[in-house]
XYZ file of C-alpha atoms in Angstrom:
202
model
C 108.720 19.687 178.687
C 111.550 19.904 181.212
C 109.471 19.133 184.643
C 108.045 16.320 183.299
C 111.613 15.118 181.811
C 113.000 15.358 185.045
C 110.323 13.566 186.993
C 110.990 10.721 184.281
C 114.246 10.335 183.997
C 115.859 11.796 187.188
C 119.188 13.478 187.129
C 122.626 11.985 187.219
C 125.478 13.748 189.171
C 129.239 13.412 188.054
C 131.820 14.757 190.184
C 135.732 14.000 189.137
C 138.228 14.532 192.137
C 141.933 15.013 191.078
C 144.969 13.277 193.155
C 146.485 15.557 195.546
C 149.828 14.084 194.590
C 149.762 14.815 191.359
C 149.080 18.544 191.579
C 151.938 18.225 194.486
C 149.515 19.481 197.077
C 148.162 22.567 194.910
C 144.506 23.884 194.278
C 143.010 26.544 193.039
C 143.469 29.281 195.659
C 147.566 28.417 193.924
C 145.782 28.687 189.655
C 145.638 25.505 189.495
C 142.765 23.868 187.163
C 141.634 21.889 190.452
C 138.177 21.701 192.347
C 139.114 19.549 194.840
C 141.594 16.497 195.427
C 139.790 13.007 196.738
C 141.815 12.870 199.734
C 140.692 15.983 200.708
C 136.941 15.644 199.646
C 136.839 12.268 201.474
C 139.294 12.414 204.264
C 141.639 9.791 203.777
C 144.945 8.912 202.344
C 144.621 5.906 199.155
C 142.428 5.273 196.755
C 141.103 1.813 198.455
C 139.491 3.917 201.236
C 137.886 6.620 199.349
C 136.219 4.439 197.099
C 134.948 2.573 200.451
C 133.640 5.797 201.441
C 131.964 6.514 198.299
C 130.491 3.337 198.315
C 128.747 3.986 201.339
C 127.002 6.966 200.332
C 125.847 5.003 197.261
C 128.276 6.482 194.745
C 128.943 4.628 191.724
C 133.283 4.767 191.182
C 135.634 4.484 188.519
C 139.094 5.513 188.313
C 140.775 7.427 185.004
C 143.454 9.186 183.545
C 142.856 13.243 184.674
C 142.361 14.651 181.437
C 144.388 17.214 182.459
C 147.594 15.372 183.537
C 147.480 12.431 181.207
C 150.211 10.413 183.746
C 147.832 10.886 186.511
C 145.618 7.383 186.952
C 144.247 8.007 190.258
C 141.660 10.750 188.921
C 138.132 9.610 190.730
C 135.057 9.818 189.131
C 131.829 8.917 191.320
C 128.155 9.003 189.808
C 125.314 9.228 191.466
C 121.666 8.911 189.610
C 118.768 10.215 191.730
C 115.674 11.936 191.167
C 115.112 15.489 190.674
C 112.334 15.771 193.158
C 111.744 15.203 196.903
C 108.500 14.556 199.327
C 109.091 17.640 201.533
C 106.395 17.134 204.320
C 106.230 20.817 205.765
C 104.231 21.362 201.856
C 103.031 17.618 201.433
C 104.226 17.515 197.764
C 107.023 17.030 195.886
C 109.198 19.393 195.404
C 111.952 20.723 192.886
C 115.198 18.893 194.863
C 118.031 19.603 192.400
C 119.675 22.910 190.710
C 122.371 22.950 187.945
C 124.954 23.957 190.828
C 126.688 20.634 189.683
C 126.958 21.575 186.036
C 129.870 22.121 184.563
C 129.000 25.532 183.952
C 129.320 26.726 187.330
C 133.265 26.584 187.021
C 132.509 30.041 184.173
C 134.176 32.270 186.716
C 135.783 29.837 189.073
C 139.279 30.412 189.128
C 142.067 27.807 187.799
C 138.941 26.087 186.078
C 137.196 28.312 184.237
C 139.587 28.100 181.425
C 139.048 24.460 181.138
C 137.072 22.774 178.629
C 133.670 22.393 179.714
C 133.555 18.734 178.969
C 136.893 18.385 180.935
C 135.636 20.009 184.040
C 135.373 18.394 187.289
C 131.428 18.344 187.368
C 128.922 17.232 184.972
C 125.505 16.899 184.844
C 122.852 15.148 182.933
C 119.679 13.528 182.864
C 119.277 10.202 184.852
C 119.441 8.642 181.908
C 122.664 10.092 180.359
C 120.795 12.603 178.601
C 122.543 15.661 177.815
C 120.402 18.786 178.864
C 120.246 21.340 176.216
C 120.792 24.946 176.302
C 117.348 26.103 176.015
C 116.528 23.206 179.106
C 119.723 25.161 181.175
C 118.132 28.612 180.623
C 115.185 27.544 181.638
C 116.150 25.971 184.645
C 117.973 28.769 185.836
C 115.130 31.281 185.189
C 113.135 28.810 187.400
C 115.107 29.950 190.172
C 115.663 33.904 189.378
C 112.124 34.105 188.909
C 111.247 31.974 192.136
C 113.297 33.210 194.086
C 112.941 35.235 197.146
C 116.136 38.045 197.507
C 117.306 38.977 201.439
C 117.870 42.371 201.575
C 120.988 42.034 203.670
C 122.663 44.569 206.521
C 125.658 44.119 207.941
C 125.597 41.902 210.826
C 122.715 39.643 209.381
C 122.816 36.021 209.848
C 120.264 34.072 207.671
C 118.610 30.591 208.339
C 116.277 28.544 206.585
C 115.168 25.262 205.647
C 117.508 23.627 202.743
C 114.917 20.895 202.873
C 112.465 23.192 201.344
C 114.483 25.873 199.877
C 117.405 26.284 197.252
C 120.098 28.693 198.069
C 122.331 30.947 195.985
C 123.069 34.267 195.428
C 124.044 37.234 192.341
C 127.208 38.107 191.586
C 129.104 40.933 193.989
C 132.616 42.635 193.664
C 135.054 43.550 196.549
C 136.640 46.377 197.325
C 140.636 46.075 197.554
C 140.295 46.807 200.999
C 137.421 44.448 201.462
C 137.536 40.811 202.215
C 134.575 38.031 202.208
C 133.903 35.630 205.381
C 131.446 32.569 205.192
C 130.203 30.887 208.091
C 128.667 28.128 207.586
C 126.461 25.984 209.950
C 124.765 22.700 208.679
C 122.140 20.384 210.699
C 121.734 16.509 210.793
C 121.602 14.771 207.748
C 118.622 13.137 206.737
C 117.892 9.982 204.552
C 116.148 10.941 201.168
C 113.175 9.118 200.348
C 112.416 10.492 196.848
C 108.457 11.134 195.386
C 105.211 10.301 196.969
C 102.538 9.347 194.012
C 99.742 11.527 194.225
C 101.809 14.470 195.527
C 102.550 16.638 192.752
């Protein structure tokens, strides 16, 4: 089943970053088919610097032709193959530590990117051996989070703090009125090194 396949194969995250110069500095806010430029993602100016930072993070790096702008050869593709689970000390067992938030379907409603064919979207995700997920597996994965989630009954002025080590996070769709504006405030804690799973802790 899905859980055993994730345990045995792991997951592979593929992230493709565009060259800011090829898009004249434009991003998705300007309607461009852009997720993020590698200059912004890594805070650097040259491909050599970007690749060095990425490899320090344990990412494999490949420079490709931009599928949407063939003249651009500075399209940065990174890959990370890793366990789908992580041992969580606070609960004393391995917990599912991945979701399909990094799958190409994430862009289904993303301005500027939702019209891009799924295979050319900036984020891709497979099993660790490169095997694609079936539609049934993706649906099951989404259902796991939908059915096991804890809905927060928001009130004006509320602040939510939670342990992202133990819990994933997400939100249902919402619609703003013309006079409303959404503002997001995020505070991140210290990073920690993943240790993967622990035997006998399933």
